[in-house]
Short mmCIF file of C-alpha atoms in Angstrom, two decimals:
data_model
loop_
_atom_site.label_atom_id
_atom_site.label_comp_id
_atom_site.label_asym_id
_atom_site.label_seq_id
_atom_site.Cartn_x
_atom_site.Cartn_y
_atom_site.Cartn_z
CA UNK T 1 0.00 0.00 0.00
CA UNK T 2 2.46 2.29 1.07
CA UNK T 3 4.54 3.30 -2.01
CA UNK T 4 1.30 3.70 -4.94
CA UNK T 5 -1.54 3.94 -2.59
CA UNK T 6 0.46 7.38 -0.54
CA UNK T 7 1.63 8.67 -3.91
CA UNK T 8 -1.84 9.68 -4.96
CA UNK T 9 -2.76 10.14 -1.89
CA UNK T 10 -0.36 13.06 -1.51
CA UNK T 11 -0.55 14.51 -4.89
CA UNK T 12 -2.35 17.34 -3.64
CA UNK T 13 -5.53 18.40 -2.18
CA UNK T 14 -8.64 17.80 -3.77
CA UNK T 15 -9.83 20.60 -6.18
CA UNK T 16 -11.58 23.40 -3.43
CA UNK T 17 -10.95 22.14 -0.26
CA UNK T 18 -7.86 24.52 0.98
CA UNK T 19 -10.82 27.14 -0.29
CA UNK T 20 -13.41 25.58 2.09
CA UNK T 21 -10.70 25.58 4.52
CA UNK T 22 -10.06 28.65 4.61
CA UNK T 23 -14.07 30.27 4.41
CA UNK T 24 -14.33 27.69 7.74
CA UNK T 25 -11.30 29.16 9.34
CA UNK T 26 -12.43 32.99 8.70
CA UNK T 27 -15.87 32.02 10.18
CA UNK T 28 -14.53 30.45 13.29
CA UNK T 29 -11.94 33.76 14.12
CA UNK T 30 -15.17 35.66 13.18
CA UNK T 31 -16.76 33.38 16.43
CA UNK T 32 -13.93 34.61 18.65
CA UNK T 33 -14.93 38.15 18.85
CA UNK T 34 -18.40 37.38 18.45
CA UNK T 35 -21.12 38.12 15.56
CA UNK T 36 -22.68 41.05 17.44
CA UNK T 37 -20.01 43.30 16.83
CA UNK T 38 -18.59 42.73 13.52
CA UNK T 39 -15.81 43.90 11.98
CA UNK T 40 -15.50 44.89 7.65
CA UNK T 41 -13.19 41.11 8.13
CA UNK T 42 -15.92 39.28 10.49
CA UNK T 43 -18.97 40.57 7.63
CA UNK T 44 -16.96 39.47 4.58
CA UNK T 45 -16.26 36.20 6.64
CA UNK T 46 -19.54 35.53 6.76
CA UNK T 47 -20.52 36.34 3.56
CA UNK T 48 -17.95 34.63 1.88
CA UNK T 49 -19.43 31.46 3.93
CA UNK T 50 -23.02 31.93 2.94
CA UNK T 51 -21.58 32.48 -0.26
CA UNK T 52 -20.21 29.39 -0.75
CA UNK T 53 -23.09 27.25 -0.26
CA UNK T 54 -25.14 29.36 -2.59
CA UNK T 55 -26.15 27.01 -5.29
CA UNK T 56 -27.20 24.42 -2.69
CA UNK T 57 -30.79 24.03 -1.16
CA UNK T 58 -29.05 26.23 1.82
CA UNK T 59 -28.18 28.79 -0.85
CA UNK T 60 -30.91 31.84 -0.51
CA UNK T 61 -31.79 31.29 2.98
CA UNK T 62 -27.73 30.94 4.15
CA UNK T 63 -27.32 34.40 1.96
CA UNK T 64 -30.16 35.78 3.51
CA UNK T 65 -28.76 35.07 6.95
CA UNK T 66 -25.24 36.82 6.49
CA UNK T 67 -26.97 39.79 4.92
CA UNK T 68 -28.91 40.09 7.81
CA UNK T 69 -26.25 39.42 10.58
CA UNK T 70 -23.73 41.81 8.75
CA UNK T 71 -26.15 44.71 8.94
CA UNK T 72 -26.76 44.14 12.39
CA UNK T 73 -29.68 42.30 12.77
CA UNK T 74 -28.90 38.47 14.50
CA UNK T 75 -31.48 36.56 15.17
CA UNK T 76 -31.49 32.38 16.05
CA UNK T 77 -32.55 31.52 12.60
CA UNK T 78 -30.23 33.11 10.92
CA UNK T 79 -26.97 31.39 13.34
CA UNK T 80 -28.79 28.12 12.51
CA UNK T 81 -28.41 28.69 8.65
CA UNK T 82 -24.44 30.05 9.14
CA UNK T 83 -24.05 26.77 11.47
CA UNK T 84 -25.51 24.62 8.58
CA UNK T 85 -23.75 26.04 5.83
CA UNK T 86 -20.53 25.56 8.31
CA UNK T 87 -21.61 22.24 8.73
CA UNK T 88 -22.20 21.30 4.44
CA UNK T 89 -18.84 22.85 3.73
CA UNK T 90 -16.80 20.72 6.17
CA UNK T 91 -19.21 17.81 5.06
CA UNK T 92 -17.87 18.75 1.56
CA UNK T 93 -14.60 18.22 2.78
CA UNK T 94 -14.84 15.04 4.33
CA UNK T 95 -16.47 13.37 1.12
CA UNK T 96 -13.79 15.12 -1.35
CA UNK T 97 -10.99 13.31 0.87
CA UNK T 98 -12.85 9.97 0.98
CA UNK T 99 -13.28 10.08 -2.61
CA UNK T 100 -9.45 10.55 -2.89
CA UNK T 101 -8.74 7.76 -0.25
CA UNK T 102 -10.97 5.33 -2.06
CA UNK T 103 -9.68 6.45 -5.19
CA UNK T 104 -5.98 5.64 -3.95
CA UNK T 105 -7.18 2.18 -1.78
CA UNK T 106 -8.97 0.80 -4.51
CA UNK T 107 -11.75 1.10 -2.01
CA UNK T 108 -15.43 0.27 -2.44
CA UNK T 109 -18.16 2.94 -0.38
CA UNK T 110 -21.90 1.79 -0.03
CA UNK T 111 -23.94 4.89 -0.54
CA UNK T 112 -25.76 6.39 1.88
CA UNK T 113 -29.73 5.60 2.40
CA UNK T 114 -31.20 7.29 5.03
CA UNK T 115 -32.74 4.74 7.86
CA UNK T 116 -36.17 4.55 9.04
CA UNK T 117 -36.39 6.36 12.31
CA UNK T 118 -39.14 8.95 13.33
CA UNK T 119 -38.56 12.62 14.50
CA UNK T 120 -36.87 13.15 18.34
CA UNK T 121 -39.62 13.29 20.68
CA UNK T 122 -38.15 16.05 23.04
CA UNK T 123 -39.57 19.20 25.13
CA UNK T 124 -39.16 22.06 22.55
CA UNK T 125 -38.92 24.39 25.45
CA UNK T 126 -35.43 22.40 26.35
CA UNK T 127 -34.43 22.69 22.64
CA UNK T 128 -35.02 26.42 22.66
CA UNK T 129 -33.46 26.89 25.84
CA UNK T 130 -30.22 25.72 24.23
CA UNK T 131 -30.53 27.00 21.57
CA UNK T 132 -30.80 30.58 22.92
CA UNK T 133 -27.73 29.67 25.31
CA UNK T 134 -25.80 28.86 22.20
CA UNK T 135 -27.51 31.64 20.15
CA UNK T 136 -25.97 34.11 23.47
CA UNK T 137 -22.06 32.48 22.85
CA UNK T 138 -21.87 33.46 19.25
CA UNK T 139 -23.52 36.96 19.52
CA UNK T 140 -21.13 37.51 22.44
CA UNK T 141 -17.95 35.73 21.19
CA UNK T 142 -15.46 33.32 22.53
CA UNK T 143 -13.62 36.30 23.84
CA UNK T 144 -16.63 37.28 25.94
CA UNK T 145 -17.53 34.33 27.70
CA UNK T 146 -16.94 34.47 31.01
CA UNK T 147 -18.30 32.33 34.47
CA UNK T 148 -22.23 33.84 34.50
CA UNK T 149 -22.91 32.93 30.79
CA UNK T 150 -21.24 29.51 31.04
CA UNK T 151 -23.38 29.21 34.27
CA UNK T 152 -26.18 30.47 32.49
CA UNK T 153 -26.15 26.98 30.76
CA UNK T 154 -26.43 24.66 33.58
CA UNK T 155 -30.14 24.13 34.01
CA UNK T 156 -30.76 23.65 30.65
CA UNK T 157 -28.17 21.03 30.26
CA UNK T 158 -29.32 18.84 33.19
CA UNK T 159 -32.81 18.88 32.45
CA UNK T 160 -31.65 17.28 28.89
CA UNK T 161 -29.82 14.83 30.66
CA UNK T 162 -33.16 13.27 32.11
CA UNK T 163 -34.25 13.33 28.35
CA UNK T 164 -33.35 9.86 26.73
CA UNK T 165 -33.57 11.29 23.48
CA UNK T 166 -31.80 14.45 23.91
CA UNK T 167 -28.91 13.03 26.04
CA UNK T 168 -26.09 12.95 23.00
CA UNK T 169 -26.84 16.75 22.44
CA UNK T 170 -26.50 17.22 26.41
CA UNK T 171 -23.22 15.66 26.56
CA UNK T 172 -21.97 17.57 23.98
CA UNK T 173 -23.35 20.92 25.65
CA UNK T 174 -22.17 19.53 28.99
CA UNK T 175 -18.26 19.27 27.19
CA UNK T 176 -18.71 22.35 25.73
CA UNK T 177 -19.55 24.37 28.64
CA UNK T 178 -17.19 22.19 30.99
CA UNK T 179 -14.61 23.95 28.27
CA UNK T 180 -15.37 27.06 28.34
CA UNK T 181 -15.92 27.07 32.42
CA UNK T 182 -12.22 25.55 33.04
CA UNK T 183 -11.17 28.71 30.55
CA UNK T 184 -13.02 31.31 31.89
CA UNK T 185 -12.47 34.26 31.41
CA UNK T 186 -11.78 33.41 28.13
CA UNK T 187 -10.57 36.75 27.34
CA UNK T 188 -7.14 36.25 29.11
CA UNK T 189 -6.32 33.10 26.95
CA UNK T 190 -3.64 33.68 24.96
CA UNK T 191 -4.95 31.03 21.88
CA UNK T 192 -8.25 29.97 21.41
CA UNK T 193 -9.37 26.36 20.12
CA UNK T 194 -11.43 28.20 17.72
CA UNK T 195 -11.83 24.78 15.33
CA UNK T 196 -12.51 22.42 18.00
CA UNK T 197 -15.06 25.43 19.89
CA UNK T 198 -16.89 26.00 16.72
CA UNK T 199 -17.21 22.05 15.45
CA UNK T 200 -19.28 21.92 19.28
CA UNK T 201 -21.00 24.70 18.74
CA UNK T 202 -22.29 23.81 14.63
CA UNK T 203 -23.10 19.98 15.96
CA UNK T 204 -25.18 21.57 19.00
CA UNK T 205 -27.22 23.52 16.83
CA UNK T 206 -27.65 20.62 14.77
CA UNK T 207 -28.49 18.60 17.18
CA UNK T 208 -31.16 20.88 19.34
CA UNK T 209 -33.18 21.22 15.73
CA UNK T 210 -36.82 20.48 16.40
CA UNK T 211 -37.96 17.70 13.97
CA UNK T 212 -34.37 16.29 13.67
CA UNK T 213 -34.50 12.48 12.74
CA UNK T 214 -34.56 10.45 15.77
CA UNK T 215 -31.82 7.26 16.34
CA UNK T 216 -31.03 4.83 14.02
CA UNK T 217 -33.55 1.28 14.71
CA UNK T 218 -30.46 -0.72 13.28
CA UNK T 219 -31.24 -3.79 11.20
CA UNK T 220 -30.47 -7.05 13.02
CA UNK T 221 -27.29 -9.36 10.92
CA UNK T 222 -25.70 -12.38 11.91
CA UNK T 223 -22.38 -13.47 10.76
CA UNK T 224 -19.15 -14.16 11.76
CA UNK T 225 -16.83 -10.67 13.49
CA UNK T 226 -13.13 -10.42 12.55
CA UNK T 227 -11.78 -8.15 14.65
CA UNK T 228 -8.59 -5.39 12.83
CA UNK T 229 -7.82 -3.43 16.29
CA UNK T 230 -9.16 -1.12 19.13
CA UNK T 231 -8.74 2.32 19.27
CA UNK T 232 -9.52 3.65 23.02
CA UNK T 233 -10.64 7.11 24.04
CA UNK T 234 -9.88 7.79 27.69
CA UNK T 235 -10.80 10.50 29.73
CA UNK T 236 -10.65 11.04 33.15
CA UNK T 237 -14.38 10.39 33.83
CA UNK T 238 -14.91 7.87 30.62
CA UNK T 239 -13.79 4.67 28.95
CA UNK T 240 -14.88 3.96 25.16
CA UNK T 241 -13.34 1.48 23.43
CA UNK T 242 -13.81 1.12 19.87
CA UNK T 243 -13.06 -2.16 18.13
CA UNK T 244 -12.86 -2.07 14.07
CA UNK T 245 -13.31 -5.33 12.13
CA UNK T 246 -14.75 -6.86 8.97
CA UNK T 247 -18.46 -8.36 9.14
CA UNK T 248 -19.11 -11.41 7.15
CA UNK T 249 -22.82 -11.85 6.64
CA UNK T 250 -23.89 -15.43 7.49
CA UNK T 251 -25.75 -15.74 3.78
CA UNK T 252 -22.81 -14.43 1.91
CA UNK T 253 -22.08 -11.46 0.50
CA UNK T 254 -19.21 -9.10 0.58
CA UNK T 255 -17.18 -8.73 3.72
CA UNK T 256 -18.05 -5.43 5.51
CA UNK T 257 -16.22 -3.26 7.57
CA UNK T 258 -17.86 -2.65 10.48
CA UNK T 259 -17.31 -1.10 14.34
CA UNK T 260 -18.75 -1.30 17.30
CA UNK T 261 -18.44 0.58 21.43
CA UNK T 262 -18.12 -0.14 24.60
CA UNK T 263 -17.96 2.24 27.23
CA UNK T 264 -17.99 3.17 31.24
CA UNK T 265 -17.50 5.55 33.29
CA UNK T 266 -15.04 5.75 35.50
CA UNK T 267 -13.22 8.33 38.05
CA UNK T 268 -9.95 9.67 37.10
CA UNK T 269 -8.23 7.42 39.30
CA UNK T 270 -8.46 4.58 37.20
CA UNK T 271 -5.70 4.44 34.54
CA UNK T 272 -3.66 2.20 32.71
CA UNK T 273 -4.80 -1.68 32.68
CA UNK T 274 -7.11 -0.95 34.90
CA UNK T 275 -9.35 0.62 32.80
CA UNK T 276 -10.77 -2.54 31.89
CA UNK T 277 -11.55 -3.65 34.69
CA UNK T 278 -14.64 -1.66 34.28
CA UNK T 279 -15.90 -2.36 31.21
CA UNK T 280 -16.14 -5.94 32.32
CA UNK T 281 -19.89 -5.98 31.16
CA UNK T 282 -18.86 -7.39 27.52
CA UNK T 283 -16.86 -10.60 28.77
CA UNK T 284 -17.32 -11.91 24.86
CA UNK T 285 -16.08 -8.84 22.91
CA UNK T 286 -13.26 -8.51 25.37
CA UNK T 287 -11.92 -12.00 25.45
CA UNK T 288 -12.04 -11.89 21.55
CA UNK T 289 -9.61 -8.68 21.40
CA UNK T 290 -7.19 -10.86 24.28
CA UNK T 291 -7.39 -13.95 22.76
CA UNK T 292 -7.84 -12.66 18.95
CA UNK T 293 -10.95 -14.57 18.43
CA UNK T 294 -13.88 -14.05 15.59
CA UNK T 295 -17.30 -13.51 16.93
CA UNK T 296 -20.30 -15.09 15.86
CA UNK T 297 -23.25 -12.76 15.68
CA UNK T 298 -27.06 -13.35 15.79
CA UNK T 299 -29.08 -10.80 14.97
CA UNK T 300 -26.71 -7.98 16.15
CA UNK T 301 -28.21 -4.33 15.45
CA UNK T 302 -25.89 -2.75 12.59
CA UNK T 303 -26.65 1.19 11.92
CA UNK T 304 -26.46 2.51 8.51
CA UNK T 305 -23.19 4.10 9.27
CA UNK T 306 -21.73 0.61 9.98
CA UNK T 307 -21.72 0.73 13.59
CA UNK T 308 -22.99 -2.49 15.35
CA UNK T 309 -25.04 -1.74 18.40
CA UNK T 310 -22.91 -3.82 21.03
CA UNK T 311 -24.96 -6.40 23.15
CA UNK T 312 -22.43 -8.64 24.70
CA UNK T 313 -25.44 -11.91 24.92
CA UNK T 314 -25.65 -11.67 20.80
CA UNK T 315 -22.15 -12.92 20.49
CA UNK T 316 -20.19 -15.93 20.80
CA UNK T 317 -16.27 -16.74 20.53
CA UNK T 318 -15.41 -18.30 17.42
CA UNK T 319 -12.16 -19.53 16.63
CA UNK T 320 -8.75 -18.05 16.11
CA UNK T 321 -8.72 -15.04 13.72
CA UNK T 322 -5.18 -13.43 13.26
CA UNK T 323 -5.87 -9.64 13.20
CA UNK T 324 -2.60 -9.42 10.10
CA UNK T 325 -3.96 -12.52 8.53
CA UNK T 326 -7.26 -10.72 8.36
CA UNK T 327 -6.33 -7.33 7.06
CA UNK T 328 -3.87 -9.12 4.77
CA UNK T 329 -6.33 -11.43 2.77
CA UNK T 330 -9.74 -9.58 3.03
CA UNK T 331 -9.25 -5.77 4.28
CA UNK T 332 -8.65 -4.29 0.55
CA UNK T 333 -11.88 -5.90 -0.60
CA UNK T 334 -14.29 -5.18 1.97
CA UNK T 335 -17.23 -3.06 1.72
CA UNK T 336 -16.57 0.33 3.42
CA UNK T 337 -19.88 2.01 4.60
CA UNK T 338 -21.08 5.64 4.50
CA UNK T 339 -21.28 8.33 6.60
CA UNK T 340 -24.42 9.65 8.07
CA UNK T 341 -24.57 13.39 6.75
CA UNK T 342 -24.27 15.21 10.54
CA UNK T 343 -20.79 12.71 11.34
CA UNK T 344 -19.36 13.64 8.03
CA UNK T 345 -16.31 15.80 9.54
CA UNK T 346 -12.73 15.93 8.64
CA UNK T 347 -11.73 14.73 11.95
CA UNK T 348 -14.23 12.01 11.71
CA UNK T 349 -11.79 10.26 9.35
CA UNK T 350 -10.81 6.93 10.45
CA UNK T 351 -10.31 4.05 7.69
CA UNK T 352 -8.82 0.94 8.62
CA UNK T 353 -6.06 0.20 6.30
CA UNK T 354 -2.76 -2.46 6.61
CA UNK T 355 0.76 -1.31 5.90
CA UNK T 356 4.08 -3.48 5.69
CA UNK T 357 7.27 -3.97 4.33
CA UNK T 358 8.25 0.09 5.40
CA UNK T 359 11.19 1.11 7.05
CA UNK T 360 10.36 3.16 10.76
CA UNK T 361 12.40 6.04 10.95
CA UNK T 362 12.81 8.33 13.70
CA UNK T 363 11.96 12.14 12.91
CA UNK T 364 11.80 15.53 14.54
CA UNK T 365 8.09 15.13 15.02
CA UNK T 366 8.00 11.66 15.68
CA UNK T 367 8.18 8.56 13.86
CA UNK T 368 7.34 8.31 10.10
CA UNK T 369 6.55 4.79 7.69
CA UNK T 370 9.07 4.87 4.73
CA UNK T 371 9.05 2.50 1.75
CA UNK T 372 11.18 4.10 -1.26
CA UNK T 373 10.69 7.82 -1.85
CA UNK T 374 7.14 7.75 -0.03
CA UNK T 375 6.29 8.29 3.49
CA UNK T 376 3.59 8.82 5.96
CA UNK T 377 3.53 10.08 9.33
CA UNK T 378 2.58 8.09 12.23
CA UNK T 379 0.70 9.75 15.06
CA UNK T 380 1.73 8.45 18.56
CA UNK T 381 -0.52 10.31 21.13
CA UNK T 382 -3.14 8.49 20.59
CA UNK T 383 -1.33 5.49 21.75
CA UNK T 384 -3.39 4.01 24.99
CA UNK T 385 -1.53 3.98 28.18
CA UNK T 386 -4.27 0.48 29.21
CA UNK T 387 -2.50 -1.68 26.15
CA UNK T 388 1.32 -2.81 25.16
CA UNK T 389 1.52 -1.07 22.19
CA UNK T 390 4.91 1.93 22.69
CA UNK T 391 6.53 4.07 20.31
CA UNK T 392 9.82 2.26 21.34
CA UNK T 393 7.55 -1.15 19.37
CA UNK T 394 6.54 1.16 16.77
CA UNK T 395 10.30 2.54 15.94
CA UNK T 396 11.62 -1.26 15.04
CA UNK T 397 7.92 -2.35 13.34
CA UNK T 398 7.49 -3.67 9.84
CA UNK T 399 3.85 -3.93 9.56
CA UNK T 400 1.23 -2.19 11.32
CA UNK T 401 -2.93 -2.36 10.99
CA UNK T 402 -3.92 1.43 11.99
CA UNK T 403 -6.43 4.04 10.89
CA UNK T 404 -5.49 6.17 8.44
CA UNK T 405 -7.10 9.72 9.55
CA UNK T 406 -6.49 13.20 8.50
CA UNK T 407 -5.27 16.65 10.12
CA UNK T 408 -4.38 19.04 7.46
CA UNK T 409 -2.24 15.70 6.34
CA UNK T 410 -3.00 11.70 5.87
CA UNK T 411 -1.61 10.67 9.23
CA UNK T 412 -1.30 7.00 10.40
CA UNK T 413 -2.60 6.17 13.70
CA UNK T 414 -1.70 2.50 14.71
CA UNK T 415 -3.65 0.02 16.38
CA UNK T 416 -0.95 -2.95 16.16
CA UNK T 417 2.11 -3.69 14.82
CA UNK T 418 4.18 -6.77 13.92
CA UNK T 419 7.71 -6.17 15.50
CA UNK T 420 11.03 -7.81 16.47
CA UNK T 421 11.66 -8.34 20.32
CA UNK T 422 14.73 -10.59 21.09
CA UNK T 423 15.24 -11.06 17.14
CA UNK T 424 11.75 -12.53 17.33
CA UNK T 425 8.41 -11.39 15.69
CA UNK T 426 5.83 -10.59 17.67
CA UNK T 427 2.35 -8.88 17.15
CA UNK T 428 1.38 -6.38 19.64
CA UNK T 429 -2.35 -4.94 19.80
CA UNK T 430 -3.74 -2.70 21.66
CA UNK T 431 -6.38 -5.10 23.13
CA UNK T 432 -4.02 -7.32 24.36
CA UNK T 433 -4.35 -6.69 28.17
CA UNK T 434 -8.32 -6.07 27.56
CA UNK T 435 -8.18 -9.85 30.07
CA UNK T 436 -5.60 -8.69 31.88
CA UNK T 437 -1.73 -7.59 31.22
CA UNK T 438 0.08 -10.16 30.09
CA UNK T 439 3.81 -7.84 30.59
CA UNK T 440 5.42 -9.41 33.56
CA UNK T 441 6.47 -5.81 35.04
CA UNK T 442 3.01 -4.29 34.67
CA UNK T 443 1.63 -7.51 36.41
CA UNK T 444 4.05 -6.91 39.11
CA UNK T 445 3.20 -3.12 39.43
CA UNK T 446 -0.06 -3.48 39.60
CA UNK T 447 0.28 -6.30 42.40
CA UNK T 448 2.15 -3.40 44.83
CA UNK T 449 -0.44 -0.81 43.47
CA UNK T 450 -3.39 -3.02 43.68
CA UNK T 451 -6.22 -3.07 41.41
CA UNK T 452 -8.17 0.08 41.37
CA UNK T 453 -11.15 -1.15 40.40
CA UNK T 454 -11.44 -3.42 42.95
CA UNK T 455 -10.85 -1.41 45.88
CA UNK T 456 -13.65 1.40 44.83
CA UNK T 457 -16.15 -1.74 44.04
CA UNK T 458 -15.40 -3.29 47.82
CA UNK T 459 -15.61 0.43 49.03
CA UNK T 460 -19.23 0.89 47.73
CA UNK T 461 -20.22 -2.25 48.71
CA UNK T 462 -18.77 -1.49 52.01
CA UNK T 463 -21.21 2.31 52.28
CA UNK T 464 -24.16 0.19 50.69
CA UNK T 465 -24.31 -2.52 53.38
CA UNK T 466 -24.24 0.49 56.06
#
């Protein structure tokens, strides 16, 4: 993959995205000072945004919008229609670089159909109440938020929270606002994230639409579950661990590729190995990543957007199923799926994809995957501190499963490698301790440490029986 695939891969962005790039970035510094006070830059920054998406079904209303705000006259509607036409260009973006990753890969995308799932059933005075909370932020600016109109955000967000329905949109509020809170006042920051601030803010708006399309029903599939790798997101209240592997349907078909989560929470005590301990709910899809097991499936919920709807008691351990033997034989012909138009981001890139036969060299950024005259970089702080995978194993590896994501550039973020330890190859996976380490050192730290996650369980059992 890594000599033809990379070449066209790096030949350039696709054909207007460093344009949409930079009509996003103009917006967001716009969002820093806010969009009640505009500048002669903030009003050409939004009309060079509304522009954009003017031959689109956003076109006259997203025009109409920027006209209005630039005169002076903001109201909700009109930050919706700047957040959605913020939203289509970046979507834009995201499908220009698939097409050019598929394009490269050889890869084949299902289209997207939209699934059969009714409106959210929600309180509209909770949506509105967010709404004008977020409507407040952008009129005042980044610059301007300070403790009371963080504050001003906390009722609304824990009512949501006791809304089933509305509870993704509340988590992202409740991040946001956790954000801005530990920053305030945000004047006295020397950099703002204005990117990552105004991706939360766009995907709140979208989600606190009335009438949005409610979640996914899934459509049940059986089959047998070869597992690539896990990629875990730890925080220091949360655990998700997200496993990627090929699907292949019990009647045949084309192999799929597929994910699935897990997740817990946790307190931010609980790090390293121990972090499985408490996500051991899913005994069958973490004994698979340990042992590298398939998984046999019946009637497992898969999404549109290829995610399976974990439930541990619709799966069963198969037999062995080599992670590299996998990607090797069947990754570059299975069937990738689509993206579900509010998750197609940029950052949301994450394609599985199997490199070997590269040379890992050492650089002033890190580490980067050479094979000839090409070359990739290879991201290393996403590496989990609760698996054996180390950029010392990455430095001397000549094959690695990863997902190939972007940030301005294709970067490689591993999941395992093949290596030589002791002038022997070994595979290393991120998912290897998910039973358990299996490192003799970490086994014996962890002995004088003690488990975490057993001491807080007898604790609460201990306050429970009082």
């Amino acid at each position: 993959m890594l000599d033809v695939q990379l070449g066209a891969l790096d030949a350039g962005l696709p054909p207007g995205v460093e344009e949409a790039l930079d009509l996003v970035a103009a917006f967001d510094e716009t969002l820093g000072t806010g969009l009640g006070r505009l500048s002669e830059q903030g009003a050409q920054a939004i009309t060079g945004l509304a522009a954009a998406v003017a031959a689109t079904p956003l076109g006259d209303r997203a025009v109409e919008a920027a006209d209005k705000i630039a005169t002076g006259s903001v109201a909700g509607d009109h930050l919706t229609m700047l957040a959605g036409a913020r939203a289509a260009l970046l979507g834009a973006v995201a499908d220009a670089l698939l097409a050019r990753f598929d394009e490269a890969l050889g890869r084949t995308r299902a289209s997207w159909e939209e699934p059969a799932a009714g409106p959210v059933e929600a309180p509209e005075n909770l949506l509105v109440g967010c709404r004008s909370w977020l409507h407040e932020v952008a009129i005042t600016g980044w610059r301007g938020v300070g403790h009371d109109l963080v504050a001003a955000s906390d009722q609304a967000i824990e009512a949501m929270f006791g809304e089933p329905a509305l509870r993704r949109a509340a988590v992202l509020l409740d991040g946001l606002a956790a954000e801005l809170r530990a920053s305030s006042p945000v004047a006295t920051m020397e950099r703002l994230p204005e990117r990552r601030w105004a991706d939360l803010w766009t995907r709140a708006l979208m989600l606190t639409q009335p009438g949005r399309a409610g979640a996914d029903p899934g459509v049940p599939v059986s089959g047998r579950l070869l597992i690539l790798g896990a990629d875990v997101h730890e925080h220091a209240t949360a655990v998700q661990v997200q496993v990627h592997g090929l699907l292949e349907p019990k009647d045949g078909g084309t192999p799929r590729l597929v994910r699935t989560a897990i997740s817990a929470t946790k307190v931010d005590t609980v790090v390293g190995p121990a972090v499985w301990g408490v996500l051991q709910d899913y005994p069958a899809l973490l004994g698979a990543l340990a042992r590298h097991l398939s998984l046999d499936l019946t009637d497992m919920p898969l999404l549109a957007s290829g995610d399976l709807l974990w439930d541990d008691a619709k799966a069963a351990a198969g037999e062995l199923a080599a992670p590299f033997a996998v990607a090797r034989v069947q990754l570059a012909g299975a069937l990738a799926p689509a993206g579900p138009p509010i998750d197609r981001h940029p950052v949301a890139i994450a394609e599985p994809v199997f490199v070997e036969g590269y040379k890992a060299v050492k650089v002033d950024e890190g580490i980067e995957f050479r094979l000839g005259d090409q070359a990739i970089a290879v991201t290393t702080d996403r590496l989990p501190g609760c698996g054996p995978l180390t950029p010392q194993l990455l430095a001397t590896s000549t094959a690695c499963i990863g997902l190939l994501r972007w940030d301005g550039r294709w970067l490689l973020q591993p999941l395992a490698v093949q290596s030589t330890v002791k002038r022997q190859q070994v595979a290393v996976h991120n998912g290897d301790w998910a039973l358990g380490p299996t490192d003799p050192k970490v086994v014996k730290s962890l002995a004088r440490s003690g488990d975490a996650v057993a001491v807080l369980r007898e604790r609460a059992g201990r306050l429970l029986r009082k």
